[in-house]
């Protein structure tokens, strides 16, 4: 079983639409993260939740809203999608926030 | 905030040779330094990490060294194989403080191992 799983794997949509990406981890970890990897492969953290509580919120447009219904799930909702949102979005988790992070397989978002 | 510089951006070696990738960081309070390998179209995978209380760590063909004074750390891969070809990322974090797991990544190194 995949330890950190994301759905969908691919997301192709039009500018202006709203979309969600889901993430689930079965590792029993307390901390979950969202990262964005741009076309130049640069990885940058967006958000982090610890036990359902937001602990990192980088300078991300407020069109991006994470939600953690429980500590095993962290979803990302994006409103009014823009061309610049095209990227691969990775979910990750760690036992606690100072332990190694393990990544999911990513969601490739393409905006037409 | 933390800034991590990674060099080289591309590295091409012959099978069996060694490969070295270097990173420098700016925040002297950073104390956790992982390395990730990302194959094409796949997720970043943790391959080795080091904390600031040690200077070197080895795991089979890979090793990481840390120089806290100079604020740089390096990944060493010996006896490279074609399956080592991937993008390698270094990262730094001030673990245990108020950074709350915020990893700052380097720009990545594309390693190509020629058979």
Tab-separated table of C-alpha atoms in Angstrom:
chain	number	residue	atom	x	y	z
A	1	UNK	CA	0.000	0.000	0.000
A	2	UNK	CA	1.215	3.480	-0.879
A	3	UNK	CA	2.191	5.320	2.314
A	4	UNK	CA	1.286	8.825	1.066
A	5	UNK	CA	-1.341	8.778	-1.657
A	6	UNK	CA	-2.653	11.700	-3.692
A	7	UNK	CA	-5.610	11.955	-6.025
A	8	UNK	CA	-5.905	12.719	-8.808
A	9	UNK	CA	-2.548	11.977	-10.416
A	10	UNK	CA	-3.302	14.281	-13.343
A	11	UNK	CA	-5.609	17.282	-13.462
A	12	UNK	CA	-6.240	19.216	-16.663
A	13	UNK	CA	-8.632	22.124	-16.410
A	14	UNK	CA	-9.387	25.582	-17.709
A	15	UNK	CA	-8.402	28.928	-16.292
A	16	UNK	CA	-10.886	30.253	-13.778
A	17	UNK	CA	-12.084	26.853	-12.577
A	18	UNK	CA	-11.937	25.588	-8.982
A	19	UNK	CA	-10.300	22.245	-8.224
A	20	UNK	CA	-9.265	20.095	-5.270
A	21	UNK	CA	-6.422	17.664	-4.656
A	22	UNK	CA	-6.669	15.064	-1.916
A	23	UNK	CA	-3.913	13.510	0.168
A	24	UNK	CA	-3.987	10.648	2.633
A	25	UNK	CA	-1.201	9.015	4.630
A	26	UNK	CA	-1.389	5.668	6.392
A	27	UNK	CA	1.872	6.047	8.310
A	28	UNK	CA	0.344	7.403	11.504
A	29	UNK	CA	2.269	10.641	11.054
A	30	UNK	CA	1.270	13.829	12.836
A	31	UNK	CA	2.519	16.352	10.268
A	32	UNK	CA	1.531	16.814	6.623
A	33	UNK	CA	2.719	19.234	3.969
A	34	UNK	CA	1.937	20.610	0.528
A	35	UNK	CA	4.787	21.450	-1.847
A	36	UNK	CA	4.745	22.992	-5.314
A	37	UNK	CA	7.309	21.921	-7.936
A	38	UNK	CA	7.484	24.314	-10.851
A	39	UNK	CA	8.582	23.702	-14.436
A	40	UNK	CA	12.229	24.211	-13.430
A	41	UNK	CA	11.868	21.448	-10.830
A	42	UNK	CA	12.188	23.872	-7.907
A	43	UNK	CA	10.461	22.505	-4.786
A	44	UNK	CA	8.859	25.001	-2.419
A	45	UNK	CA	6.748	24.436	0.647
A	46	UNK	CA	3.259	25.909	0.648
A	47	UNK	CA	1.563	24.686	3.828
A	48	UNK	CA	2.106	22.408	6.782
A	49	UNK	CA	-0.382	20.976	9.252
A	50	UNK	CA	0.391	19.304	12.550
A	51	UNK	CA	-2.465	17.303	14.069
A	52	UNK	CA	-4.997	19.185	11.934
A	53	UNK	CA	-3.575	22.568	12.924
A	54	UNK	CA	-1.988	24.900	10.367
A	55	UNK	CA	1.637	25.580	11.338
A	56	UNK	CA	3.260	26.799	8.122
A	57	UNK	CA	1.590	29.121	5.662
A	58	UNK	CA	4.073	30.434	3.134
A	59	UNK	CA	3.318	33.454	0.970
A	60	UNK	CA	0.747	31.618	-1.098
A	61	UNK	CA	-2.182	33.405	-2.802
A	62	UNK	CA	-5.356	33.067	-0.761
A	63	UNK	CA	-6.913	31.254	-3.724
A	64	UNK	CA	-5.178	28.224	-2.211
A	65	UNK	CA	-6.936	26.824	0.840
A	66	UNK	CA	-5.748	23.695	2.621
A	67	UNK	CA	-8.037	21.652	4.841
A	68	UNK	CA	-7.181	18.863	7.249
A	69	UNK	CA	-10.287	16.952	8.400
A	70	UNK	CA	-8.096	14.622	10.473
A	71	UNK	CA	-4.375	14.080	10.880
A	72	UNK	CA	-4.284	11.424	8.139
A	73	UNK	CA	-5.742	13.717	5.471
A	74	UNK	CA	-4.698	17.030	3.992
A	75	UNK	CA	-6.572	18.405	1.011
A	76	UNK	CA	-5.797	21.405	-1.152
A	77	UNK	CA	-8.515	23.483	-2.781
A	78	UNK	CA	-7.620	26.021	-5.436
A	79	UNK	CA	-10.055	28.723	-6.572
A	80	UNK	CA	-9.984	30.665	-9.835
A	81	UNK	CA	-7.108	28.728	-11.350
A	82	UNK	CA	-4.500	30.718	-13.250
A	83	UNK	CA	-1.947	29.689	-15.874
A	84	UNK	CA	0.846	30.123	-13.334
A	85	UNK	CA	-0.699	27.453	-11.120
A	86	UNK	CA	0.432	24.796	-13.588
A	87	UNK	CA	2.905	22.648	-11.656
A	88	UNK	CA	3.285	19.349	-9.844
A	89	UNK	CA	1.866	19.467	-6.328
A	90	UNK	CA	3.349	17.068	-3.806
A	91	UNK	CA	1.902	16.051	-0.497
A	92	UNK	CA	4.324	14.844	2.181
A	93	UNK	CA	4.149	13.654	5.764
A	94	UNK	CA	6.469	13.168	8.719
A	95	UNK	CA	6.137	11.591	12.140
A	96	UNK	CA	6.532	15.006	13.738
A	97	UNK	CA	7.700	18.245	12.221
A	98	UNK	CA	11.367	17.585	12.966
A	99	UNK	CA	11.443	14.100	11.417
A	100	UNK	CA	12.157	13.005	7.816
A	101	UNK	CA	9.481	13.864	5.281
A	102	UNK	CA	8.038	11.289	2.882
A	103	UNK	CA	6.446	12.408	-0.357
A	104	UNK	CA	3.425	11.237	-2.295
A	105	UNK	CA	3.530	10.598	-6.054
A	106	UNK	CA	2.393	14.098	-6.949
A	107	UNK	CA	-0.498	15.655	-8.846
A	108	UNK	CA	0.356	17.226	-12.192
A	109	UNK	CA	-1.931	20.229	-12.656
A	110	UNK	CA	-2.180	21.694	-16.146
A	111	UNK	CA	-4.163	24.851	-16.800
A	112	UNK	CA	-5.378	25.419	-20.352
B	1	UNK	CA	14.953	33.159	5.860
B	2	UNK	CA	17.077	30.191	4.840
B	3	UNK	CA	18.696	30.103	1.399
B	4	UNK	CA	20.233	26.922	-0.044
B	5	UNK	CA	22.544	26.986	-3.056
B	6	UNK	CA	23.302	23.711	-4.866
B	7	UNK	CA	26.060	22.969	-7.376
B	8	UNK	CA	26.547	21.779	-10.017
B	9	UNK	CA	23.206	22.043	-11.788
B	10	UNK	CA	24.169	19.156	-14.079
B	11	UNK	CA	26.730	16.399	-13.583
B	12	UNK	CA	27.716	13.752	-16.087
B	13	UNK	CA	29.902	10.800	-15.066
B	14	UNK	CA	30.926	7.407	-16.391
B	15	UNK	CA	29.635	4.296	-14.713
B	16	UNK	CA	31.913	3.365	-11.836
B	17	UNK	CA	33.102	6.926	-11.228
B	18	UNK	CA	32.286	8.947	-8.128
B	19	UNK	CA	29.891	11.900	-8.082
B	20	UNK	CA	29.895	14.809	-5.644
B	21	UNK	CA	27.141	17.383	-5.212
B	22	UNK	CA	27.639	20.385	-2.951
B	23	UNK	CA	25.233	22.659	-1.085
B	24	UNK	CA	25.680	25.769	1.016
B	25	UNK	CA	23.140	27.203	3.415
B	26	UNK	CA	22.726	30.633	4.961
B	27	UNK	CA	21.023	30.075	8.340
B	28	UNK	CA	23.596	29.003	10.918
B	29	UNK	CA	20.750	27.674	13.078
B	30	UNK	CA	19.835	25.013	10.479
B	31	UNK	CA	20.517	21.584	11.929
B	32	UNK	CA	18.909	19.004	9.660
B	33	UNK	CA	20.063	18.286	6.108
B	34	UNK	CA	18.298	15.650	3.997
B	35	UNK	CA	19.041	14.588	0.429
B	36	UNK	CA	16.326	13.505	-1.985
B	37	UNK	CA	16.527	11.623	-5.276
B	38	UNK	CA	13.839	12.268	-7.868
B	39	UNK	CA	13.590	10.087	-10.957
B	40	UNK	CA	11.754	11.408	-13.987
B	41	UNK	CA	8.040	11.688	-13.289
B	42	UNK	CA	8.385	10.248	-9.804
B	43	UNK	CA	8.259	11.554	-6.264
B	44	UNK	CA	11.290	12.842	-4.340
B	45	UNK	CA	12.672	9.993	-2.236
B	46	UNK	CA	14.759	10.508	0.870
B	47	UNK	CA	18.105	8.773	0.356
B	48	UNK	CA	20.150	9.997	3.299
B	49	UNK	CA	20.057	12.727	5.913
B	50	UNK	CA	22.381	14.190	8.506
B	51	UNK	CA	21.905	16.232	11.648
B	52	UNK	CA	24.296	18.866	12.833
B	53	UNK	CA	25.680	16.807	15.702
B	54	UNK	CA	27.602	14.570	13.267
B	55	UNK	CA	30.067	15.405	10.529
B	56	UNK	CA	29.610	12.437	8.224
B	57	UNK	CA	27.129	9.649	7.544
B	58	UNK	CA	27.395	6.681	5.184
B	59	UNK	CA	24.910	4.248	3.725
B	60	UNK	CA	26.489	1.768	1.320
B	61	UNK	CA	27.562	3.752	-1.775
B	62	UNK	CA	26.287	7.113	-0.584
B	63	UNK	CA	27.697	9.417	2.057
B	64	UNK	CA	26.994	12.917	3.273
B	65	UNK	CA	29.484	15.268	4.913
B	66	UNK	CA	28.670	18.425	6.855
B	67	UNK	CA	30.901	21.395	7.637
B	68	UNK	CA	28.979	23.598	10.074
B	69	UNK	CA	31.652	26.260	10.224
B	70	UNK	CA	31.607	26.780	6.477
B	71	UNK	CA	27.858	26.094	6.286
B	72	UNK	CA	28.110	23.538	3.536
B	73	UNK	CA	27.277	19.897	3.072
B	74	UNK	CA	27.944	17.442	0.285
B	75	UNK	CA	26.578	14.220	-1.164
B	76	UNK	CA	29.089	11.617	-2.338
B	77	UNK	CA	28.075	8.689	-4.522
B	78	UNK	CA	30.748	6.078	-5.209
B	79	UNK	CA	30.789	3.387	-7.912
B	80	UNK	CA	27.971	5.102	-9.765
B	81	UNK	CA	25.504	3.018	-11.763
B	82	UNK	CA	23.110	4.029	-14.560
B	83	UNK	CA	20.197	3.678	-12.132
B	84	UNK	CA	21.716	6.497	-10.068
B	85	UNK	CA	20.721	8.862	-12.892
B	86	UNK	CA	18.124	11.268	-11.466
B	87	UNK	CA	17.700	14.765	-10.059
B	88	UNK	CA	19.182	15.136	-6.592
B	89	UNK	CA	17.997	17.792	-4.148
B	90	UNK	CA	19.610	18.941	-0.949
B	91	UNK	CA	17.596	20.698	1.740
B	92	UNK	CA	18.080	22.416	5.069
B	93	UNK	CA	15.859	22.917	8.086
B	94	UNK	CA	16.006	24.416	11.548
B	95	UNK	CA	14.450	21.305	13.095
B	96	UNK	CA	12.962	21.500	16.560
B	97	UNK	CA	12.431	25.223	16.579
B	98	UNK	CA	9.649	27.364	15.243
B	99	UNK	CA	10.393	26.421	11.642
B	100	UNK	CA	7.903	23.564	12.098
B	101	UNK	CA	9.444	21.314	9.473
B	102	UNK	CA	10.028	23.972	6.866
B	103	UNK	CA	12.501	22.424	4.443
B	104	UNK	CA	14.287	24.805	2.108
B	105	UNK	CA	15.446	23.002	-1.020
B	106	UNK	CA	18.384	23.603	-3.310
B	107	UNK	CA	17.810	24.018	-7.025
B	108	UNK	CA	18.591	20.397	-7.861
B	109	UNK	CA	21.393	18.578	-9.717
B	110	UNK	CA	20.690	16.462	-12.779
B	111	UNK	CA	23.033	13.478	-12.507
B	112	UNK	CA	23.585	11.367	-15.610
B	113	UNK	CA	25.595	8.158	-15.352
B	114	UNK	CA	26.751	6.860	-18.725
B	115	UNK	CA	27.182	3.083	-19.113
